[in-house]
GROMACS .gro file of C-alpha atoms in nm:
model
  387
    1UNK     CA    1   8.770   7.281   7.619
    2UNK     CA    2   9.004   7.526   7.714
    3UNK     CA    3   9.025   7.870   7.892
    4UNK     CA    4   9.290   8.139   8.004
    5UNK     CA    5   9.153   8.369   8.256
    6UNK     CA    6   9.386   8.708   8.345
    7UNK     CA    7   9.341   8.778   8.727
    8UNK     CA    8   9.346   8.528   9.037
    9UNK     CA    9   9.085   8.798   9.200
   10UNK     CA   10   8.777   8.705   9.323
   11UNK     CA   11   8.621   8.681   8.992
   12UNK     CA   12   8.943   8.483   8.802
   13UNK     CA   13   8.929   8.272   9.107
   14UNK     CA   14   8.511   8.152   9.069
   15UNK     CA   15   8.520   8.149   8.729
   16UNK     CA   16   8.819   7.931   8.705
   17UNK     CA   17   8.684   7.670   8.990
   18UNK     CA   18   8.365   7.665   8.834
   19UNK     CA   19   8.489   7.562   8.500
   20UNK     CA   20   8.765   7.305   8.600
   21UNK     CA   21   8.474   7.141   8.799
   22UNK     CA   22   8.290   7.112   8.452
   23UNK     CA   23   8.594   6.952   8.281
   24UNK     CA   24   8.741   7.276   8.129
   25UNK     CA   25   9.144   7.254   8.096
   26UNK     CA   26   9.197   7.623   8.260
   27UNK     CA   27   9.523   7.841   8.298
   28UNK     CA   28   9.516   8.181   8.575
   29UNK     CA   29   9.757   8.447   8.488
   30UNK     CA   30   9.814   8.649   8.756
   31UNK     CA   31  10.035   8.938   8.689
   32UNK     CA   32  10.160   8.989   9.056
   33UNK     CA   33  10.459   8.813   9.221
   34UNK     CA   34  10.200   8.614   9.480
   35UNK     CA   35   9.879   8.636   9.669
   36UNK     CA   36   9.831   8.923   9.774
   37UNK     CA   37   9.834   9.024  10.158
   38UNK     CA   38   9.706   9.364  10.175
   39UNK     CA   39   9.337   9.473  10.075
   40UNK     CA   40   9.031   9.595  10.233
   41UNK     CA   41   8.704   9.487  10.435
   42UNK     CA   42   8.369   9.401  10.177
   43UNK     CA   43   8.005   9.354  10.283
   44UNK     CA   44   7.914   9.041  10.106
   45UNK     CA   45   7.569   8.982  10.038
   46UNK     CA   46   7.264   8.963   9.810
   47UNK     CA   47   7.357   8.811   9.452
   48UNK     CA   48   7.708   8.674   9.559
   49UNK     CA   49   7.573   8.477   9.904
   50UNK     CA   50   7.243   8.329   9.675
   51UNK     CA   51   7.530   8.223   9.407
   52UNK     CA   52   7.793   8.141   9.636
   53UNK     CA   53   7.486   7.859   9.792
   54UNK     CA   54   7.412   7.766   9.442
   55UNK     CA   55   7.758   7.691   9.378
   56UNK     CA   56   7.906   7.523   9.703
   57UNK     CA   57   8.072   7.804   9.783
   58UNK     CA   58   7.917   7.942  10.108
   59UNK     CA   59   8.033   7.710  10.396
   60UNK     CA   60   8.400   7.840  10.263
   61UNK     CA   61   8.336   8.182  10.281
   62UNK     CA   62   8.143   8.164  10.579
   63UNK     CA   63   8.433   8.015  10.778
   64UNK     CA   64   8.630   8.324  10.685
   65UNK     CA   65   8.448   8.596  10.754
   66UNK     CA   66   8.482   8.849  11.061
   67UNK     CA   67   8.125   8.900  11.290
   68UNK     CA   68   8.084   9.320  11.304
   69UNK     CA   69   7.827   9.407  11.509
   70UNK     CA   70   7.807   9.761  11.387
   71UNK     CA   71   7.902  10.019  11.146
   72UNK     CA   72   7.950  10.356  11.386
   73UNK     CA   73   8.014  10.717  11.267
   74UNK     CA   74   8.266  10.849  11.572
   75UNK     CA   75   8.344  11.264  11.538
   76UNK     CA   76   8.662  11.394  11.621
   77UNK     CA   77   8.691  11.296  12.011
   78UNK     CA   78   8.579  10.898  11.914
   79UNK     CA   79   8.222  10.966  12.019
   80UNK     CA   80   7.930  10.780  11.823
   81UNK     CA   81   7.682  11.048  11.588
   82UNK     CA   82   7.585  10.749  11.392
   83UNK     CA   83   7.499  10.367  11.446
   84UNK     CA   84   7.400  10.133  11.228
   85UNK     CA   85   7.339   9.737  11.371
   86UNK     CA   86   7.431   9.498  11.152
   87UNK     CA   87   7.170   9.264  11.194
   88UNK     CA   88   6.945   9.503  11.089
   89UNK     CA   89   7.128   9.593  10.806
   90UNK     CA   90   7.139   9.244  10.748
   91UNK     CA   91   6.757   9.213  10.774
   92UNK     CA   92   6.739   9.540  10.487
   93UNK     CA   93   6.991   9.397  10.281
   94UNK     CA   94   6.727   9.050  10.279
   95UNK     CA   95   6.957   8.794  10.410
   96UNK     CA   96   7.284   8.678  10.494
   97UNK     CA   97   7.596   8.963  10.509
   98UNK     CA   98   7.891   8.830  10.532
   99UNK     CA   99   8.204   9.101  10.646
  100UNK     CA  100   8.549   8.974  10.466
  101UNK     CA  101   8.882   9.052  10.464
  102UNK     CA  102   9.002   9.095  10.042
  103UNK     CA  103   9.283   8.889  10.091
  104UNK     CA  104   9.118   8.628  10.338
  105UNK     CA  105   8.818   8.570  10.079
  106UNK     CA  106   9.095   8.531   9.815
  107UNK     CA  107   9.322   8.249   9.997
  108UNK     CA  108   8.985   8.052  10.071
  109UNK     CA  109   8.883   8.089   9.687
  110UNK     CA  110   9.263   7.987   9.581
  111UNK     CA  111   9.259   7.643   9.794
  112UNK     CA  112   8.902   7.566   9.608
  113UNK     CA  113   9.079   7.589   9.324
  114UNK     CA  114   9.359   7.457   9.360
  115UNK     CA  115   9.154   7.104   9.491
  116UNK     CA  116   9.022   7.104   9.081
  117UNK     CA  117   9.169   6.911   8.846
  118UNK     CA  118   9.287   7.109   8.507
  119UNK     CA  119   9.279   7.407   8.723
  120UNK     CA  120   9.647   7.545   8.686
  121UNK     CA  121   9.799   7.953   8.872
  122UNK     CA  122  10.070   8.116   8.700
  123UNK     CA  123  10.251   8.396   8.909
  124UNK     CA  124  10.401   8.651   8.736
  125UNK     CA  125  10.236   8.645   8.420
  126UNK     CA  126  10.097   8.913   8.223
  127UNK     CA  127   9.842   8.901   7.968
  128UNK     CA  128  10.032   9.196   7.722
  129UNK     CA  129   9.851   9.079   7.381
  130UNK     CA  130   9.597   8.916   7.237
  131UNK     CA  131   9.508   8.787   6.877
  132UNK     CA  132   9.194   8.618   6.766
  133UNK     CA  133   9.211   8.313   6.501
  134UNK     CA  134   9.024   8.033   6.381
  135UNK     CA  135   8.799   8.025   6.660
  136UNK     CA  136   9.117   8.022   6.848
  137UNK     CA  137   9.251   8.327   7.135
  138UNK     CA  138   9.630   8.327   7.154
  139UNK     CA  139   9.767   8.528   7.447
  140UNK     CA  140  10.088   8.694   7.436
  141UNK     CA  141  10.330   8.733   7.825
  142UNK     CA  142  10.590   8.940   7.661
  143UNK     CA  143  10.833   8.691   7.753
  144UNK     CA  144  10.966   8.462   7.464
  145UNK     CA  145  10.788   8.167   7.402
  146UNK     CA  146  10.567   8.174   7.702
  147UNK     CA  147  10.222   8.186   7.561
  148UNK     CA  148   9.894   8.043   7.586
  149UNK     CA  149   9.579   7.939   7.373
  150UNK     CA  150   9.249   7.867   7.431
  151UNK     CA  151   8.887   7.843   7.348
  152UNK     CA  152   8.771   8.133   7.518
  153UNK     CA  153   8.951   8.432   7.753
  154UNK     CA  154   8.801   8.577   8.055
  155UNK     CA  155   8.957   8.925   8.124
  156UNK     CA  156   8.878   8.926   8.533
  157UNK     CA  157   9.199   9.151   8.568
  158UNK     CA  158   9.071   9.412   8.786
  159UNK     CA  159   9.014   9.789   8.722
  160UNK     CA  160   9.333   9.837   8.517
  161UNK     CA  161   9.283   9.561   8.306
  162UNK     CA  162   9.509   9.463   8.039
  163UNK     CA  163   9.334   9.236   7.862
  164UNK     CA  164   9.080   9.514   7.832
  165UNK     CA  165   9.344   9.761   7.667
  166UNK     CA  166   9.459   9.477   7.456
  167UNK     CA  167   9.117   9.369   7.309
  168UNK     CA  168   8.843   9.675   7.359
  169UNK     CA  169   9.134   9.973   7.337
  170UNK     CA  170   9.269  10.248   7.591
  171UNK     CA  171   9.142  10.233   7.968
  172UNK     CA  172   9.061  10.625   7.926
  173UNK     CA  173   8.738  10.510   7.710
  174UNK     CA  174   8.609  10.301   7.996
  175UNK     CA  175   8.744  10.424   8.321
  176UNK     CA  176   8.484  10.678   8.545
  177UNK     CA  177   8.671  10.890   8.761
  178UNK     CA  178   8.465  10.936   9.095
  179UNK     CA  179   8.674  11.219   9.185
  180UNK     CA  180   8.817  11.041   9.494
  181UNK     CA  181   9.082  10.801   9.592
  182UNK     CA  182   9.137  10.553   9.824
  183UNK     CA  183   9.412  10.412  10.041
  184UNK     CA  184   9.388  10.029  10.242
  185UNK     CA  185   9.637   9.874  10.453
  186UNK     CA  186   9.674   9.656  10.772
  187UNK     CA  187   9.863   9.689  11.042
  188UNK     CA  188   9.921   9.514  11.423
  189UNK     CA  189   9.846   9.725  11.662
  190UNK     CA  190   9.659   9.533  11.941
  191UNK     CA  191   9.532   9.829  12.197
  192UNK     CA  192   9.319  10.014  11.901
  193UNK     CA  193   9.201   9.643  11.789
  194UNK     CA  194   9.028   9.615  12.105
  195UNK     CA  195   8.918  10.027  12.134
  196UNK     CA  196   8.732   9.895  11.836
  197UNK     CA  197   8.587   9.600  11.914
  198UNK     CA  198   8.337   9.418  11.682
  199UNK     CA  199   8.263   9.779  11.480
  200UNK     CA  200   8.361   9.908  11.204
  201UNK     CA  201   8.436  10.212  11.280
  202UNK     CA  202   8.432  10.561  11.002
  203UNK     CA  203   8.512  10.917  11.074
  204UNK     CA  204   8.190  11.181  11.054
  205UNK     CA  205   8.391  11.383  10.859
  206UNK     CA  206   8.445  11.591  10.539
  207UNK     CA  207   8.730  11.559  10.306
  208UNK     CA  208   8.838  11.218  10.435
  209UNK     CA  209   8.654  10.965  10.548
  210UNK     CA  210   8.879  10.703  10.759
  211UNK     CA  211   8.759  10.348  10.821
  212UNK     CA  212   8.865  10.098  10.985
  213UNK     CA  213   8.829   9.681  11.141
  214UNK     CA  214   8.925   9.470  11.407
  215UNK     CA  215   9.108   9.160  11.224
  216UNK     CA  216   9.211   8.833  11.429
  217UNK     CA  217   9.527   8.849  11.622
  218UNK     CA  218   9.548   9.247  11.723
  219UNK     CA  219   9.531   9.308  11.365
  220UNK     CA  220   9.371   9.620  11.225
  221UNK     CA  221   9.266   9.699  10.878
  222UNK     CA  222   9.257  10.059  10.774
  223UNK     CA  223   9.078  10.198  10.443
  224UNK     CA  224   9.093  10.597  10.374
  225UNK     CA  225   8.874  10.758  10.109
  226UNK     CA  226   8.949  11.139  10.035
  227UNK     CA  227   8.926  11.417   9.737
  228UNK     CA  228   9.268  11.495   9.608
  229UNK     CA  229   9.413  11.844   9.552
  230UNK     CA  230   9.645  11.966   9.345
  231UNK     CA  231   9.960  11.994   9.580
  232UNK     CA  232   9.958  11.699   9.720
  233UNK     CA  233  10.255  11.451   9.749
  234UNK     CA  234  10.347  11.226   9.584
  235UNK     CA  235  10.420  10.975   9.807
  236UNK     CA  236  10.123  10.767   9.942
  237UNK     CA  237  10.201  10.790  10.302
  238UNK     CA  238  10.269  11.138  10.257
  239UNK     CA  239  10.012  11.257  10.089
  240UNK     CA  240   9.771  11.053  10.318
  241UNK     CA  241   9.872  11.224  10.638
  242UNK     CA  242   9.790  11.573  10.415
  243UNK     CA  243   9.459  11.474  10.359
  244UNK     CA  244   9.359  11.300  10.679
  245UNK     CA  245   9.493  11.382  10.957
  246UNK     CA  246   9.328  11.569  11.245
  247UNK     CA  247   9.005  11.357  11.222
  248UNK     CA  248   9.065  11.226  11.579
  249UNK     CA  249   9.295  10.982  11.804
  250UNK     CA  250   9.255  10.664  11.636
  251UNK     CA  251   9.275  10.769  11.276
  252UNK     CA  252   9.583  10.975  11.364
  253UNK     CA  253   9.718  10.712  11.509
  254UNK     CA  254   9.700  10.468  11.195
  255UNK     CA  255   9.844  10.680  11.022
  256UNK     CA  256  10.139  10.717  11.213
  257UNK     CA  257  10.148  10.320  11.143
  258UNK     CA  258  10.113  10.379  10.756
  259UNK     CA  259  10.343  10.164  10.572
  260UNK     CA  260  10.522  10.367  10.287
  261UNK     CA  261  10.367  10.256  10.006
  262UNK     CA  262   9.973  10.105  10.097
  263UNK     CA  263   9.743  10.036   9.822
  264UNK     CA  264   9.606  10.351   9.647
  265UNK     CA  265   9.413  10.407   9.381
  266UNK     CA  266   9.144  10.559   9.254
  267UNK     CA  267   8.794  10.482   9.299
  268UNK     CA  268   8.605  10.470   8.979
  269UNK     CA  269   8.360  10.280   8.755
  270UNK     CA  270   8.448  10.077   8.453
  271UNK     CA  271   8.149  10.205   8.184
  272UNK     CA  272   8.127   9.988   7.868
  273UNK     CA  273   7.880   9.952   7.594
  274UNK     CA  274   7.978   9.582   7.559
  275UNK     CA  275   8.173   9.327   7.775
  276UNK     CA  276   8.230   9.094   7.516
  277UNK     CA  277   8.449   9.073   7.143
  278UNK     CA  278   8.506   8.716   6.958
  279UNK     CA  279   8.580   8.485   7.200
  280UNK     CA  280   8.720   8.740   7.497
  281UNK     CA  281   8.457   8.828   7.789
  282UNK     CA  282   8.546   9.065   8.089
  283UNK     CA  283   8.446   8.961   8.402
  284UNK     CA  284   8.434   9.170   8.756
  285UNK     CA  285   8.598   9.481   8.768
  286UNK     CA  286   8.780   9.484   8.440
  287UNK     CA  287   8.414   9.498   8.253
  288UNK     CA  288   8.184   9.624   8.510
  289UNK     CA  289   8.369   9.784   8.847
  290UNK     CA  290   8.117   9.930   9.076
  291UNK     CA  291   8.422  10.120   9.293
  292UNK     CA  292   8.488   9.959   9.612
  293UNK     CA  293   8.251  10.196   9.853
  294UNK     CA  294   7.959  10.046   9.629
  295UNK     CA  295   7.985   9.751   9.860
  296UNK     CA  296   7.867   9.515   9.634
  297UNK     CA  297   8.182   9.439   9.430
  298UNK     CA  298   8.293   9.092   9.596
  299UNK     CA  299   7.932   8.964   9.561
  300UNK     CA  300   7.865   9.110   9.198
  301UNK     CA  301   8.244   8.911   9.132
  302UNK     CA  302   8.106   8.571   9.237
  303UNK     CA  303   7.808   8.666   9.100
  304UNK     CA  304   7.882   8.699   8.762
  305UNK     CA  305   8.199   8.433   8.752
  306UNK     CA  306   7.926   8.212   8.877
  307UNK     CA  307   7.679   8.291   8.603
  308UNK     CA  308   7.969   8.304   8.333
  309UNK     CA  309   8.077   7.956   8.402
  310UNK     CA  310   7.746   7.843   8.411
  311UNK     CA  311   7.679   7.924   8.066
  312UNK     CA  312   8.035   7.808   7.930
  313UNK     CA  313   8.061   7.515   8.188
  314UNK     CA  314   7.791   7.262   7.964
  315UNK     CA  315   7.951   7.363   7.628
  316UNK     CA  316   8.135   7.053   7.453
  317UNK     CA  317   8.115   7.213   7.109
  318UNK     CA  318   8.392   7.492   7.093
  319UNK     CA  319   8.136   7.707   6.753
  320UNK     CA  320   7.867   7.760   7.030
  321UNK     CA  321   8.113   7.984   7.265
  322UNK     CA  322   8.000   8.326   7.131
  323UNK     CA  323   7.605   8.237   7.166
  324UNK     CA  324   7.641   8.151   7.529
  325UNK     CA  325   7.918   8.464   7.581
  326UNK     CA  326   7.648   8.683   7.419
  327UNK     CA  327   7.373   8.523   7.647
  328UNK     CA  328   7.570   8.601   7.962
  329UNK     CA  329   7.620   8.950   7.821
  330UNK     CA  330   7.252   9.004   7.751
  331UNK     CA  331   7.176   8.879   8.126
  332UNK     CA  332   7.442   9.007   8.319
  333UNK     CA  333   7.429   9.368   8.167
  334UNK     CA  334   7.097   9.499   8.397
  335UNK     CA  335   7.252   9.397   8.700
  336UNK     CA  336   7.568   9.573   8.641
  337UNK     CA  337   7.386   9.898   8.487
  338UNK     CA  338   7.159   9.923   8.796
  339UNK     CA  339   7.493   9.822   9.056
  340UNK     CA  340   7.676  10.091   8.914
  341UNK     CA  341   7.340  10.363   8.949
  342UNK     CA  342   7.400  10.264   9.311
  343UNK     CA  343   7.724  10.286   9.375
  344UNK     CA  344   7.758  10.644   9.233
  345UNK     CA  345   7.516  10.732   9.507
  346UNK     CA  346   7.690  10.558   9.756
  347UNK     CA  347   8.007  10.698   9.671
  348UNK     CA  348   7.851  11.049   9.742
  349UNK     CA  349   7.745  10.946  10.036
  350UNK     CA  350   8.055  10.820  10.179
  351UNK     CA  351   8.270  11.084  10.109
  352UNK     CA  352   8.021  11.407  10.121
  353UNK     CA  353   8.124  11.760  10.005
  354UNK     CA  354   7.911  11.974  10.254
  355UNK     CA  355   7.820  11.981  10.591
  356UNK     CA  356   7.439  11.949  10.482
  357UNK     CA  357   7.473  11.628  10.269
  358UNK     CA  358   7.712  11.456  10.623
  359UNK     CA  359   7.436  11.593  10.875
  360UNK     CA  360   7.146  11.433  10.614
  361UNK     CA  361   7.370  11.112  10.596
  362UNK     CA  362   7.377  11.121  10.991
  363UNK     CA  363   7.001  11.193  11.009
  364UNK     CA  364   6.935  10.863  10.792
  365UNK     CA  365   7.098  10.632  11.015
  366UNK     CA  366   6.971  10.756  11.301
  367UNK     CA  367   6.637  10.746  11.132
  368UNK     CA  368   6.710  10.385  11.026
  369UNK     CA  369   6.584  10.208  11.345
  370UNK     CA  370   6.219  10.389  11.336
  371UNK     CA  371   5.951  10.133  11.159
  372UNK     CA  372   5.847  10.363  10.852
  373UNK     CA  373   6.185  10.444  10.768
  374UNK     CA  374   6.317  10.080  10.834
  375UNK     CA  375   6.065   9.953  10.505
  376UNK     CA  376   6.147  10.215  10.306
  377UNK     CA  377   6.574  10.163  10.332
  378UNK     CA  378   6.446   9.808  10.282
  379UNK     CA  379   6.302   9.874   9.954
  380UNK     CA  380   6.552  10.035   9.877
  381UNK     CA  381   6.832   9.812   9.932
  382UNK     CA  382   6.634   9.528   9.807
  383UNK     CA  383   6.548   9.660   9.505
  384UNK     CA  384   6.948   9.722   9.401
  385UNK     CA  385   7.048   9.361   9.496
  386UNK     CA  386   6.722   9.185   9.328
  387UNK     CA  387   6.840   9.233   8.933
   0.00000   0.00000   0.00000
């Protein structure tokens, strides 16, 4: 059996492990150069810890992750209006959190797979067309005779997916605009590493919200979330220091640090009536993306690569692929639906447009600590990650 997967993500990554570990012959296209070195910080928990313990996974990822003893609000003169432990967040969210670094999670994920057999990266490598035969996918690089077939492609190639364009049509169908964007980069800068400490620190602010981690070796990783306006530059960096600057010391001074051309994009959903056509499923973000201030994207990624391969993994007859693709699709589709529900909230709440909706926000986690409140944020949570 045989599979190509677009995207050595999180999700191309899992998926790819998981099936080379059940015999599968599988290829990873990745369409960048390399691994990629820049990204952003992800709460991992709920369905991504229970199936990275199913699948062996844990130990790995637990090795890798950063211990943040507290998510703090600071105003403009780096004074706390918010606090939020994360033990007890860990205690709401039922269970394990785990705080990783993108790139970090996906270097640990890439040597698992690497140590499987029939497990094989490709750098470079685009996934520009796609054609259906015979029980057969045949996928097109653009580049003379450089193409692949298989029994079955997984799409896990993030929000601007090609292999979605190819197979399900244009990205405008699909793609949910959350009216924001958002900027990530990292930069060494040892004196705010240890202002911050073991919190992850975000601006009480309107507008722009800026964010940002202590990483190992005077590293720090900054992630900016605003509203765009028409006017604004073009150029990342420039446009950046538009939109966020005056929100206090330390934000003002990462983005003095700003490399000229950080990650930014927007932050939207991926809405689709189906995730699956023939023998072509889309996995992660490419079928499913919650936005990144959902915080549940890296977990919902291992999650459902976990589940996907699961299905596929057992298969030795190539006819019954698009039962068990349409299985997965039946089971996965609730959890996404009701991740996504979520994350729309939390995006409002992240970046909010009045002063009423930030001081309600800074009421809640104040409020967060008192007994009553404490079960009811538990239900809460609990009730998102549970499907």
């Amino acid at each position: 059996m045989r599979a190509v997967i677009a995207g050595a993500g999180i999700a191309g990554l899992v998926a790819a492990r998981q099936l080379g570990l059940a015999g599968w012959q599988v290829d990873v296209l990745e369409r960048g150069p390399g691994p990629r070195e820049d990204g952003y910080m992800m709460d991992f928990f709920g369905p991504g810890v229970h199936a990275a313990q199913e699948i062996g996974l844990y130990d790995t990822l637990a090795a890798v992750a950063y211990r943040v003893v507290a998510a703090a609000y600071v105003d403009a003169r780096g004074r706390e209006t918010a606090r939020l432990d994360y033990a007890r967040f860990s205690r709401l969210a039922g269970g394990d959190v785990l705080s990783l670094l993108r790139p970090d999670m996906e270097e640990a994920l890439r040597r698992e797979a690497g140590l499987v057999p029939g497990v094989r990266l490709h750098y470079g490598v685009r996934a520009s067309g796609v054609d259906e035969q015979s029980g057969r996918v045949f996928v097109n690089t653009g580049e003379p005779g450089h193409s692949f077939t298989a029994d079955v492609l997984i799409g896990a190639d993030g929000l601007h997916s090609a292999v979605r364009q190819a197979v399900f049509g244009p990205e405008q169908r699909y793609l949910r605009d959350l009216g924001m964007r958002a900027a990530a980069y990292i930069v060494h800068e040892p004196r705010l590493n240890e202002l911050i400490g073991g919190r992850f620190l975000l601006t009480d602010s309107l507008g722009c919200t800026a964010a940002c981690y202590g990483l190992r070796d005077g590293r720090v990783a900054a992630l900016l979330v605003y509203r765009p306006a028409p006017g604004d530059p073009q150029q990342v960096r420039e446009r950046l220091r538009a939109r966020c600057a005056g929100l206090g010391e330390l934000p003002d001074r990462l983005l003095a640090l700003c490399p000229a051309d950080p990650y930014d994009d927007v932050v939207a959903q991926v809405v689709m009536p189906r995730c699956v056509s023939g023998r072509t499923v889309l996995l992660g973000d490419a079928g499913g993306a919650v936005s990144l201030l959902a915080g549940q994207g890296g977990s919902l990624a291992v999650a459902g690569a976990a589940r996907l391969a699961g299905l596929l993994g057992p298969l030795r007859q190539t006819e019954r692929i698009p039962s068990a693709l349409a299985d997965f699709e039946q089971r996965w589709r609730p959890t996404v639906d009701s991740a996504q529900a979520a994350g729309r909230r939390a995006a409002a709440n992240f970046l909010p447009q009045t002063r009423t909706r930030l001081l309600m926000r800074r009421w809640v986690l104040r409020a967060a600590g008192l007994p009553l409140v404490d079960r009811i944020i538990a239900r809460q949570i609990s009730a998102q990650i549970a499907r």
